[in-house]
Amino acid sequence: MTTLVIAEHDNQQLKPATLNAVAAAQKIGGDIHILVAGSGAQDVAAQAAKVAGVASVLLADADHLKDSLAENVAEQVLAVAGDYSHIVFPATASGKNVAPRVAAKLDVAQISDITAVDSPDTFERPIYAGNAVAIVQSSDEKKVITVRVTSFDGVAAEGGSAEIKTLQAVADSGLSSFVGREVAKNDRPELTAATVVVSGGRGMGSAENFKLLEPLADKLGAALGASRAAVDAGFAPNDWQVGQTGKIVAPQLYVAIGISGAIQHLAGMKDSKVIVAVNKDPEAPIFGVADYGLVADLFTAVPELEKAI
Ligand code: FAD
């Protein structure tokens, strides 16, 4: 039994989500290999080789693997899939783009967004916006799995000494090409990796008012997040959305300001270690999951909170 973990990276840095996926692979058991498919990604392979518990790193390096086009990365995975019992991706935008292609071509059922490994063929995954847990047993010979990264503490980035094998890169599929990337500039920690998240909801009232959260986030070293209502109203950018159809976060501290606590929002943050909520409505459902709740008008409470910190 050997598991192949598909590395998440930007050709320079191995992303922490890979460490969470390796942690899930450890729970499955057997040897663990990491595939780095990229361009000029030798440094990433070197970082992957240091990850604790990894036996081997496969590096496929080619121009057409540079931008993680799903069609090409999927072909690269398929080229080595024969050697593996389990193929594991982080359930990130990129992992969720490649995994279904691999599963379809292998003619197996993808096992999505697992939160626990019960045995090498049995996994747990949340359903109904996190209100129930499905226990899924797969009889497929190969298991193609995506891992909810917030459910597995990442393994150590250092301590391993895996060998690095260079693979022959697959040919460019020609099915898609990279056109461009618009990256929002953000000096704050990445939302899904941040240890503290400060999120605002519709209660913030406007994009201008949303700025009120910045000094608080600055003091806490936090990422900024938002409810879908706040995003839909244009108060906050799309990629700040936390929830069922946004990002799943589980920071040490989640501060929800002017957010009611709809189940679709809770689905994205209820595994946070400590939840603080500020809402003027004492009946708001967010107080049902909050460790600390403050019934107050956010426009006075947030500056006071920031000052007190
Ligand atoms: P509201 O529910 O309007 O709550 C605003 C809160 O602010 C209220 O509790 C109010 O008391 C409080 N407030 C107002 N003024 C103040 C003030 N001055 N001081 C203090 N408190 C104040 N939502 C998500 O967030 N993420 C998702 O991923 C998501 N996915 C969805 C997927 C589907 C299929 C569907 C149907 C819905 C989804 N939603 C999602 C939407 C979700 O159902 C809610 O509509 C949304 O979360 C509400 O956002 P909110 O709490 O900011 O707004």
mmCIF file with all atom_site columns, C-alpha atoms in Angstrom, residues 15-195:
data_model
loop_
_atom_site.group_PDB
_atom_site.id
_atom_site.type_symbol
_atom_site.label_atom_id
_atom_site.label_alt_id
_atom_site.label_comp_id
_atom_site.label_asym_id
_atom_site.label_entity_id
_atom_site.label_seq_id
_atom_site.pdbx_PDB_ins_code
_atom_site.Cartn_x
_atom_site.Cartn_y
_atom_site.Cartn_z
_atom_site.occupancy
_atom_site.B_iso_or_equiv
_atom_site.pdbx_formal_charge
_atom_site.auth_seq_id
_atom_site.auth_comp_id
_atom_site.auth_asym_id
_atom_site.auth_atom_id
_atom_site.pdbx_PDB_model_num
ATOM 1   C CA . LYS A 1 15  ? 2.141   25.169 0.375   1.00 0.00 ? 15  LYS A CA 1
ATOM 2   C CA . PRO A 1 16  ? 1.153   24.112 3.909   1.00 0.00 ? 16  PRO A CA 1
ATOM 3   C CA . ALA A 1 17  ? -1.962  22.307 2.553   1.00 0.00 ? 17  ALA A CA 1
ATOM 4   C CA . THR A 1 18  ? 0.443   19.601 1.339   1.00 0.00 ? 18  THR A CA 1
ATOM 5   C CA . LEU A 1 19  ? 1.473   18.942 4.955   1.00 0.00 ? 19  LEU A CA 1
ATOM 6   C CA . ASN A 1 20  ? -2.168  18.426 5.951   1.00 0.00 ? 20  ASN A CA 1
ATOM 7   C CA . ALA A 1 21  ? -2.643  16.000 3.049   1.00 0.00 ? 21  ALA A CA 1
ATOM 8   C CA . VAL A 1 22  ? 0.476   14.074 4.139   1.00 0.00 ? 22  VAL A CA 1
ATOM 9   C CA . ALA A 1 23  ? -1.000  13.875 7.660   1.00 0.00 ? 23  ALA A CA 1
ATOM 10  C CA . ALA A 1 24  ? -4.130  12.240 6.205   1.00 0.00 ? 24  ALA A CA 1
ATOM 11  C CA . ALA A 1 25  ? -1.913  9.880  4.177   1.00 0.00 ? 25  ALA A CA 1
ATOM 12  C CA . GLN A 1 26  ? -0.132  8.868  7.391   1.00 0.00 ? 26  GLN A CA 1
ATOM 13  C CA . LYS A 1 27  ? -3.468  7.894  8.900   1.00 0.00 ? 27  LYS A CA 1
ATOM 14  C CA . ILE A 1 28  ? -4.098  5.668  5.852   1.00 0.00 ? 28  ILE A CA 1
ATOM 15  C CA . GLY A 1 29  ? -0.771  3.908  6.497   1.00 0.00 ? 29  GLY A CA 1
ATOM 16  C CA . GLY A 1 30  ? 1.904   2.527  4.158   1.00 0.00 ? 30  GLY A CA 1
ATOM 17  C CA . ASP A 1 31  ? 4.569   4.475  2.299   1.00 0.00 ? 31  ASP A CA 1
ATOM 18  C CA . ILE A 1 32  ? 4.001   8.076  1.256   1.00 0.00 ? 32  ILE A CA 1
ATOM 19  C CA . HIS A 1 33  ? 5.302   9.668  -1.934  1.00 0.00 ? 33  HIS A CA 1
ATOM 20  C CA . ILE A 1 34  ? 4.790   13.270 -3.039  1.00 0.00 ? 34  ILE A CA 1
ATOM 21  C CA . LEU A 1 35  ? 4.355   14.341 -6.662  1.00 0.00 ? 35  LEU A CA 1
ATOM 22  C CA . VAL A 1 36  ? 5.612   17.819 -7.545  1.00 0.00 ? 36  VAL A CA 1
ATOM 23  C CA . ALA A 1 37  ? 4.361   18.773 -11.012 1.00 0.00 ? 37  ALA A CA 1
ATOM 24  C CA . GLY A 1 38  ? 5.628   22.194 -12.007 1.00 0.00 ? 38  GLY A CA 1
ATOM 25  C CA . SER A 1 39  ? 8.215   24.203 -13.866 1.00 0.00 ? 39  SER A CA 1
ATOM 26  C CA . GLY A 1 40  ? 11.540  25.185 -12.318 1.00 0.00 ? 40  GLY A CA 1
ATOM 27  C CA . ALA A 1 41  ? 10.161  23.502 -9.206  1.00 0.00 ? 41  ALA A CA 1
ATOM 28  C CA . GLN A 1 42  ? 13.393  21.884 -7.965  1.00 0.00 ? 42  GLN A CA 1
ATOM 29  C CA . ASP A 1 43  ? 13.260  23.938 -4.746  1.00 0.00 ? 43  ASP A CA 1
ATOM 30  C CA . VAL A 1 44  ? 9.737   22.681 -4.111  1.00 0.00 ? 44  VAL A CA 1
ATOM 31  C CA . ALA A 1 45  ? 10.905  19.089 -4.582  1.00 0.00 ? 45  ALA A CA 1
ATOM 32  C CA . ALA A 1 46  ? 13.759  19.746 -2.122  1.00 0.00 ? 46  ALA A CA 1
ATOM 33  C CA . GLN A 1 47  ? 11.253  21.108 0.422   1.00 0.00 ? 47  GLN A CA 1
ATOM 34  C CA . ALA A 1 48  ? 8.950   18.118 -0.163  1.00 0.00 ? 48  ALA A CA 1
ATOM 35  C CA . ALA A 1 49  ? 11.876  15.761 0.430   1.00 0.00 ? 49  ALA A CA 1
ATOM 36  C CA . LYS A 1 50  ? 12.303  17.247 3.917   1.00 0.00 ? 50  LYS A CA 1
ATOM 37  C CA . VAL A 1 51  ? 8.691   16.651 4.928   1.00 0.00 ? 51  VAL A CA 1
ATOM 38  C CA . ALA A 1 52  ? 8.504   14.243 7.841   1.00 0.00 ? 52  ALA A CA 1
ATOM 39  C CA . GLY A 1 53  ? 7.379   10.734 6.948   1.00 0.00 ? 53  GLY A CA 1
ATOM 40  C CA . VAL A 1 54  ? 7.779   10.995 3.165   1.00 0.00 ? 54  VAL A CA 1
ATOM 41  C CA . ALA A 1 55  ? 9.723   8.176  1.466   1.00 0.00 ? 55  ALA A CA 1
ATOM 42  C CA . SER A 1 56  ? 10.042  9.536  -2.050  1.00 0.00 ? 56  SER A CA 1
ATOM 43  C CA . VAL A 1 57  ? 9.443   12.690 -4.091  1.00 0.00 ? 57  VAL A CA 1
ATOM 44  C CA . LEU A 1 58  ? 8.588   12.545 -7.786  1.00 0.00 ? 58  LEU A CA 1
ATOM 45  C CA . LEU A 1 59  ? 9.436   15.674 -9.736  1.00 0.00 ? 59  LEU A CA 1
ATOM 46  C CA . ALA A 1 60  ? 7.883   16.300 -13.152 1.00 0.00 ? 60  ALA A CA 1
ATOM 47  C CA . ASP A 1 61  ? 9.235   19.543 -14.530 1.00 0.00 ? 61  ASP A CA 1
ATOM 48  C CA . ALA A 1 62  ? 8.083   21.125 -17.779 1.00 0.00 ? 62  ALA A CA 1
ATOM 49  C CA . ASP A 1 63  ? 6.905   24.510 -19.069 1.00 0.00 ? 63  ASP A CA 1
ATOM 50  C CA . HIS A 1 64  ? 3.356   23.295 -19.548 1.00 0.00 ? 64  HIS A CA 1
ATOM 51  C CA . LEU A 1 65  ? 3.167   22.212 -15.887 1.00 0.00 ? 65  LEU A CA 1
ATOM 52  C CA . LYS A 1 66  ? 4.035   25.701 -14.666 1.00 0.00 ? 66  LYS A CA 1
ATOM 53  C CA . ASP A 1 67  ? 0.559   27.066 -14.085 1.00 0.00 ? 67  ASP A CA 1
ATOM 54  C CA . SER A 1 68  ? -1.084  23.932 -12.676 1.00 0.00 ? 68  SER A CA 1
ATOM 55  C CA . LEU A 1 69  ? -3.446  23.525 -15.612 1.00 0.00 ? 69  LEU A CA 1
ATOM 56  C CA . ALA A 1 70  ? -5.724  20.751 -14.391 1.00 0.00 ? 70  ALA A CA 1
ATOM 57  C CA . GLU A 1 71  ? -5.669  18.836 -17.684 1.00 0.00 ? 71  GLU A CA 1
ATOM 58  C CA . ASN A 1 72  ? -1.877  18.561 -17.685 1.00 0.00 ? 72  ASN A CA 1
ATOM 59  C CA . VAL A 1 73  ? -1.448  17.871 -13.970 1.00 0.00 ? 73  VAL A CA 1
ATOM 60  C CA . ALA A 1 74  ? -4.148  15.161 -14.146 1.00 0.00 ? 74  ALA A CA 1
ATOM 61  C CA . GLU A 1 75  ? -2.272  13.464 -17.016 1.00 0.00 ? 75  GLU A CA 1
ATOM 62  C CA . GLN A 1 76  ? 0.930   13.595 -14.978 1.00 0.00 ? 76  GLN A CA 1
ATOM 63  C CA . VAL A 1 77  ? -0.800  11.960 -12.023 1.00 0.00 ? 77  VAL A CA 1
ATOM 64  C CA . LEU A 1 78  ? -2.335  9.312  -14.296 1.00 0.00 ? 78  LEU A CA 1
ATOM 65  C CA . ALA A 1 79  ? 1.101   8.518  -15.722 1.00 0.00 ? 79  ALA A CA 1
ATOM 66  C CA . VAL A 1 80  ? 2.192   7.175  -12.316 1.00 0.00 ? 80  VAL A CA 1
ATOM 67  C CA . ALA A 1 81  ? -1.199  6.210  -10.839 1.00 0.00 ? 81  ALA A CA 1
ATOM 68  C CA . GLY A 1 82  ? -0.577  2.515  -11.535 1.00 0.00 ? 82  GLY A CA 1
ATOM 69  C CA . ASP A 1 83  ? 1.961   2.379  -8.701  1.00 0.00 ? 83  ASP A CA 1
ATOM 70  C CA . TYR A 1 84  ? -0.391  3.659  -6.001  1.00 0.00 ? 84  TYR A CA 1
ATOM 71  C CA . SER A 1 85  ? -3.242  2.390  -3.856  1.00 0.00 ? 85  SER A CA 1
ATOM 72  C CA . HIS A 1 86  ? -4.292  5.886  -2.757  1.00 0.00 ? 86  HIS A CA 1
ATOM 73  C CA . ILE A 1 87  ? -3.970  9.250  -4.514  1.00 0.00 ? 87  ILE A CA 1
ATOM 74  C CA . VAL A 1 88  ? -4.486  12.150 -2.144  1.00 0.00 ? 88  VAL A CA 1
ATOM 75  C CA . PHE A 1 89  ? -5.072  15.828 -2.933  1.00 0.00 ? 89  PHE A CA 1
ATOM 76  C CA . PRO A 1 90  ? -5.679  18.715 -0.547  1.00 0.00 ? 90  PRO A CA 1
ATOM 77  C CA . ALA A 1 91  ? -9.320  19.841 -1.019  1.00 0.00 ? 91  ALA A CA 1
ATOM 78  C CA . THR A 1 92  ? -8.175  23.249 -2.244  1.00 0.00 ? 92  THR A CA 1
ATOM 79  C CA . ALA A 1 93  ? -9.276  25.028 -5.431  1.00 0.00 ? 93  ALA A CA 1
ATOM 80  C CA . SER A 1 94  ? -6.401  23.384 -7.250  1.00 0.00 ? 94  SER A CA 1
ATOM 81  C CA . GLY A 1 95  ? -6.820  19.894 -5.733  1.00 0.00 ? 95  GLY A CA 1
ATOM 82  C CA . LYS A 1 96  ? -10.554 19.974 -6.420  1.00 0.00 ? 96  LYS A CA 1
ATOM 83  C CA . ASN A 1 97  ? -9.805  20.870 -10.029 1.00 0.00 ? 97  ASN A CA 1
ATOM 84  C CA . VAL A 1 98  ? -7.470  17.948 -10.709 1.00 0.00 ? 98  VAL A CA 1
ATOM 85  C CA . ALA A 1 99  ? -8.796  15.093 -8.535  1.00 0.00 ? 99  ALA A CA 1
ATOM 86  C CA . PRO A 1 100 ? -12.124 14.533 -10.366 1.00 0.00 ? 100 PRO A CA 1
ATOM 87  C CA . ARG A 1 101 ? -10.321 14.259 -13.704 1.00 0.00 ? 101 ARG A CA 1
ATOM 88  C CA . VAL A 1 102 ? -7.996  11.625 -12.250 1.00 0.00 ? 102 VAL A CA 1
ATOM 89  C CA . ALA A 1 103 ? -10.884 9.709  -10.640 1.00 0.00 ? 103 ALA A CA 1
ATOM 90  C CA . ALA A 1 104 ? -12.944 9.791  -13.838 1.00 0.00 ? 104 ALA A CA 1
ATOM 91  C CA . LYS A 1 105 ? -10.088 8.540  -15.987 1.00 0.00 ? 105 LYS A CA 1
ATOM 92  C CA . LEU A 1 106 ? -9.360  5.746  -13.491 1.00 0.00 ? 106 LEU A CA 1
ATOM 93  C CA . ASP A 1 107 ? -13.095 4.985  -13.455 1.00 0.00 ? 107 ASP A CA 1
ATOM 94  C CA . VAL A 1 108 ? -13.300 5.168  -9.659  1.00 0.00 ? 108 VAL A CA 1
ATOM 95  C CA . ALA A 1 109 ? -15.531 7.187  -7.342  1.00 0.00 ? 109 ALA A CA 1
ATOM 96  C CA . GLN A 1 110 ? -13.760 10.179 -5.851  1.00 0.00 ? 110 GLN A CA 1
ATOM 97  C CA . ILE A 1 111 ? -13.913 10.331 -2.057  1.00 0.00 ? 111 ILE A CA 1
ATOM 98  C CA . SER A 1 112 ? -14.289 14.043 -1.401  1.00 0.00 ? 112 SER A CA 1
ATOM 99  C CA . ASP A 1 113 ? -13.369 16.337 1.440   1.00 0.00 ? 113 ASP A CA 1
ATOM 100 C CA . ILE A 1 114 ? -12.548 13.710 4.050   1.00 0.00 ? 114 ILE A CA 1
ATOM 101 C CA . THR A 1 115 ? -12.267 14.828 7.667   1.00 0.00 ? 115 THR A CA 1
ATOM 102 C CA . ALA A 1 116 ? -11.094 11.511 9.167   1.00 0.00 ? 116 ALA A CA 1
ATOM 103 C CA . VAL A 1 117 ? -9.565  8.195  8.135   1.00 0.00 ? 117 VAL A CA 1
ATOM 104 C CA . ASP A 1 118 ? -11.206 5.206  9.836   1.00 0.00 ? 118 ASP A CA 1
ATOM 105 C CA . SER A 1 119 ? -9.224  2.583  7.890   1.00 0.00 ? 119 SER A CA 1
ATOM 106 C CA . PRO A 1 120 ? -7.476  2.409  4.506   1.00 0.00 ? 120 PRO A CA 1
ATOM 107 C CA . ASP A 1 121 ? -10.842 2.024  2.756   1.00 0.00 ? 121 ASP A CA 1
ATOM 108 C CA . THR A 1 122 ? -13.190 3.892  5.111   1.00 0.00 ? 122 THR A CA 1
ATOM 109 C CA . PHE A 1 123 ? -13.347 7.632  5.521   1.00 0.00 ? 123 PHE A CA 1
ATOM 110 C CA . GLU A 1 124 ? -15.518 10.285 7.163   1.00 0.00 ? 124 GLU A CA 1
ATOM 111 C CA . ARG A 1 125 ? -16.818 13.336 5.361   1.00 0.00 ? 125 ARG A CA 1
ATOM 112 C CA . PRO A 1 126 ? -19.285 16.058 6.286   1.00 0.00 ? 126 PRO A CA 1
ATOM 113 C CA . ILE A 1 127 ? -22.609 16.294 4.440   1.00 0.00 ? 127 ILE A CA 1
ATOM 114 C CA . TYR A 1 128 ? -25.630 18.626 4.654   1.00 0.00 ? 128 TYR A CA 1
ATOM 115 C CA . ALA A 1 129 ? -23.397 21.683 5.234   1.00 0.00 ? 129 ALA A CA 1
ATOM 116 C CA . GLY A 1 130 ? -21.583 19.901 8.029   1.00 0.00 ? 130 GLY A CA 1
ATOM 117 C CA . ASN A 1 131 ? -24.726 18.871 9.921   1.00 0.00 ? 131 ASN A CA 1
ATOM 118 C CA . ALA A 1 132 ? -24.081 15.152 9.471   1.00 0.00 ? 132 ALA A CA 1
ATOM 119 C CA . VAL A 1 133 ? -21.045 12.968 8.959   1.00 0.00 ? 133 VAL A CA 1
ATOM 120 C CA . ALA A 1 134 ? -21.114 10.281 6.266   1.00 0.00 ? 134 ALA A CA 1
ATOM 121 C CA . ILE A 1 135 ? -18.906 7.227  6.745   1.00 0.00 ? 135 ILE A CA 1
ATOM 122 C CA . VAL A 1 136 ? -17.850 6.186  3.264   1.00 0.00 ? 136 VAL A CA 1
ATOM 123 C CA . GLN A 1 137 ? -16.363 2.803  2.456   1.00 0.00 ? 137 GLN A CA 1
ATOM 124 C CA . SER A 1 138 ? -14.803 2.431  -0.965  1.00 0.00 ? 138 SER A CA 1
ATOM 125 C CA . SER A 1 139 ? -14.380 -0.899 -2.725  1.00 0.00 ? 139 SER A CA 1
ATOM 126 C CA . ASP A 1 140 ? -12.471 0.707  -5.591  1.00 0.00 ? 140 ASP A CA 1
ATOM 127 C CA . GLU A 1 141 ? -9.020  -0.708 -6.110  1.00 0.00 ? 141 GLU A CA 1
ATOM 128 C CA . LYS A 1 142 ? -7.543  2.791  -6.148  1.00 0.00 ? 142 LYS A CA 1
ATOM 129 C CA . LYS A 1 143 ? -8.823  5.499  -3.886  1.00 0.00 ? 143 LYS A CA 1
ATOM 130 C CA . VAL A 1 144 ? -8.786  9.074  -5.172  1.00 0.00 ? 144 VAL A CA 1
ATOM 131 C CA . ILE A 1 145 ? -9.274  11.304 -2.155  1.00 0.00 ? 145 ILE A CA 1
ATOM 132 C CA . THR A 1 146 ? -9.478  15.010 -1.390  1.00 0.00 ? 146 THR A CA 1
ATOM 133 C CA . VAL A 1 147 ? -8.640  16.026 2.178   1.00 0.00 ? 147 VAL A CA 1
ATOM 134 C CA . ARG A 1 148 ? -10.261 18.820 4.168   1.00 0.00 ? 148 ARG A CA 1
ATOM 135 C CA . VAL A 1 149 ? -7.047  20.473 5.296   1.00 0.00 ? 149 VAL A CA 1
ATOM 136 C CA . THR A 1 150 ? -8.477  22.000 8.470   1.00 0.00 ? 150 THR A CA 1
ATOM 137 C CA . SER A 1 151 ? -9.293  18.518 9.792   1.00 0.00 ? 151 SER A CA 1
ATOM 138 C CA . PHE A 1 152 ? -5.704  17.211 9.810   1.00 0.00 ? 152 PHE A CA 1
ATOM 139 C CA . ASP A 1 153 ? -2.852  18.928 11.647  1.00 0.00 ? 153 ASP A CA 1
ATOM 140 C CA . GLY A 1 154 ? -0.022  19.269 9.157   1.00 0.00 ? 154 GLY A CA 1
ATOM 141 C CA . VAL A 1 155 ? 3.036   17.055 9.593   1.00 0.00 ? 155 VAL A CA 1
ATOM 142 C CA . ALA A 1 156 ? 6.396   18.720 10.276  1.00 0.00 ? 156 ALA A CA 1
ATOM 143 C CA . ALA A 1 157 ? 7.887   20.480 7.248   1.00 0.00 ? 157 ALA A CA 1
ATOM 144 C CA . GLU A 1 158 ? 11.358  19.360 8.321   1.00 0.00 ? 158 GLU A CA 1
ATOM 145 C CA . GLY A 1 159 ? 12.860  16.115 9.522   1.00 0.00 ? 159 GLY A CA 1
ATOM 146 C CA . GLY A 1 160 ? 12.499  13.862 6.473   1.00 0.00 ? 160 GLY A CA 1
ATOM 147 C CA . SER A 1 161 ? 15.140  12.944 3.909   1.00 0.00 ? 161 SER A CA 1
ATOM 148 C CA . ALA A 1 162 ? 13.278  11.451 0.961   1.00 0.00 ? 162 ALA A CA 1
ATOM 149 C CA . GLU A 1 163 ? 14.962  10.648 -2.339  1.00 0.00 ? 163 GLU A CA 1
ATOM 150 C CA . ILE A 1 164 ? 13.964  12.828 -5.301  1.00 0.00 ? 164 ILE A CA 1
ATOM 151 C CA . LYS A 1 165 ? 13.214  11.029 -8.570  1.00 0.00 ? 165 LYS A CA 1
ATOM 152 C CA . THR A 1 166 ? 12.855  12.965 -11.785 1.00 0.00 ? 166 THR A CA 1
ATOM 153 C CA . LEU A 1 167 ? 9.974   11.802 -13.951 1.00 0.00 ? 167 LEU A CA 1
ATOM 154 C CA . GLN A 1 168 ? 9.525   12.178 -17.660 1.00 0.00 ? 168 GLN A CA 1
ATOM 155 C CA . ALA A 1 169 ? 6.918   14.942 -17.953 1.00 0.00 ? 169 ALA A CA 1
ATOM 156 C CA . VAL A 1 170 ? 3.794   14.011 -19.925 1.00 0.00 ? 170 VAL A CA 1
ATOM 157 C CA . ALA A 1 171 ? 3.173   15.856 -23.179 1.00 0.00 ? 171 ALA A CA 1
ATOM 158 C CA . ASP A 1 172 ? 1.129   19.059 -23.127 1.00 0.00 ? 172 ASP A CA 1
ATOM 159 C CA . SER A 1 173 ? -2.517  17.965 -23.475 1.00 0.00 ? 173 SER A CA 1
ATOM 160 C CA . GLY A 1 174 ? -3.233  21.093 -25.487 1.00 0.00 ? 174 GLY A CA 1
ATOM 161 C CA . LEU A 1 175 ? -6.730  21.154 -23.998 1.00 0.00 ? 175 LEU A CA 1
ATOM 162 C CA . SER A 1 176 ? -6.233  24.416 -22.167 1.00 0.00 ? 176 SER A CA 1
ATOM 163 C CA . SER A 1 177 ? -3.696  27.208 -21.992 1.00 0.00 ? 177 SER A CA 1
ATOM 164 C CA . PHE A 1 178 ? -2.738  29.744 -19.384 1.00 0.00 ? 178 PHE A CA 1
ATOM 165 C CA . VAL A 1 179 ? -3.936  33.249 -20.236 1.00 0.00 ? 179 VAL A CA 1
ATOM 166 C CA . GLY A 1 180 ? -3.219  35.356 -17.158 1.00 0.00 ? 180 GLY A CA 1
ATOM 167 C CA . ARG A 1 181 ? -3.638  35.703 -13.454 1.00 0.00 ? 181 ARG A CA 1
ATOM 168 C CA . GLU A 1 182 ? -4.922  38.634 -11.454 1.00 0.00 ? 182 GLU A CA 1
ATOM 169 C CA . VAL A 1 183 ? -3.666  38.296 -7.936  1.00 0.00 ? 183 VAL A CA 1
ATOM 170 C CA . ALA A 1 184 ? -5.279  40.456 -5.278  1.00 0.00 ? 184 ALA A CA 1
ATOM 171 C CA . LYS A 1 185 ? -2.478  42.064 -3.292  1.00 0.00 ? 185 LYS A CA 1
ATOM 172 C CA . ASN A 1 186 ? -2.845  41.244 0.349   1.00 0.00 ? 186 ASN A CA 1
ATOM 173 C CA . ASP A 1 187 ? -0.328  41.734 3.113   1.00 0.00 ? 187 ASP A CA 1
ATOM 174 C CA . ARG A 1 188 ? -2.397  39.732 5.556   1.00 0.00 ? 188 ARG A CA 1
ATOM 175 C CA . PRO A 1 189 ? -2.045  36.002 6.243   1.00 0.00 ? 189 PRO A CA 1
ATOM 176 C CA . GLU A 1 190 ? -3.794  33.689 3.795   1.00 0.00 ? 190 GLU A CA 1
ATOM 177 C CA . LEU A 1 191 ? -7.352  33.110 5.011   1.00 0.00 ? 191 LEU A CA 1
ATOM 178 C CA . THR A 1 192 ? -7.284  29.309 5.194   1.00 0.00 ? 192 THR A CA 1
ATOM 179 C CA . ALA A 1 193 ? -3.841  29.217 6.858   1.00 0.00 ? 193 ALA A CA 1
ATOM 180 C CA . ALA A 1 194 ? -4.294  32.126 9.310   1.00 0.00 ? 194 ALA A CA 1
ATOM 181 C CA . THR A 1 195 ? -4.285  31.429 13.045  1.00 0.00 ? 195 THR A CA 1
#
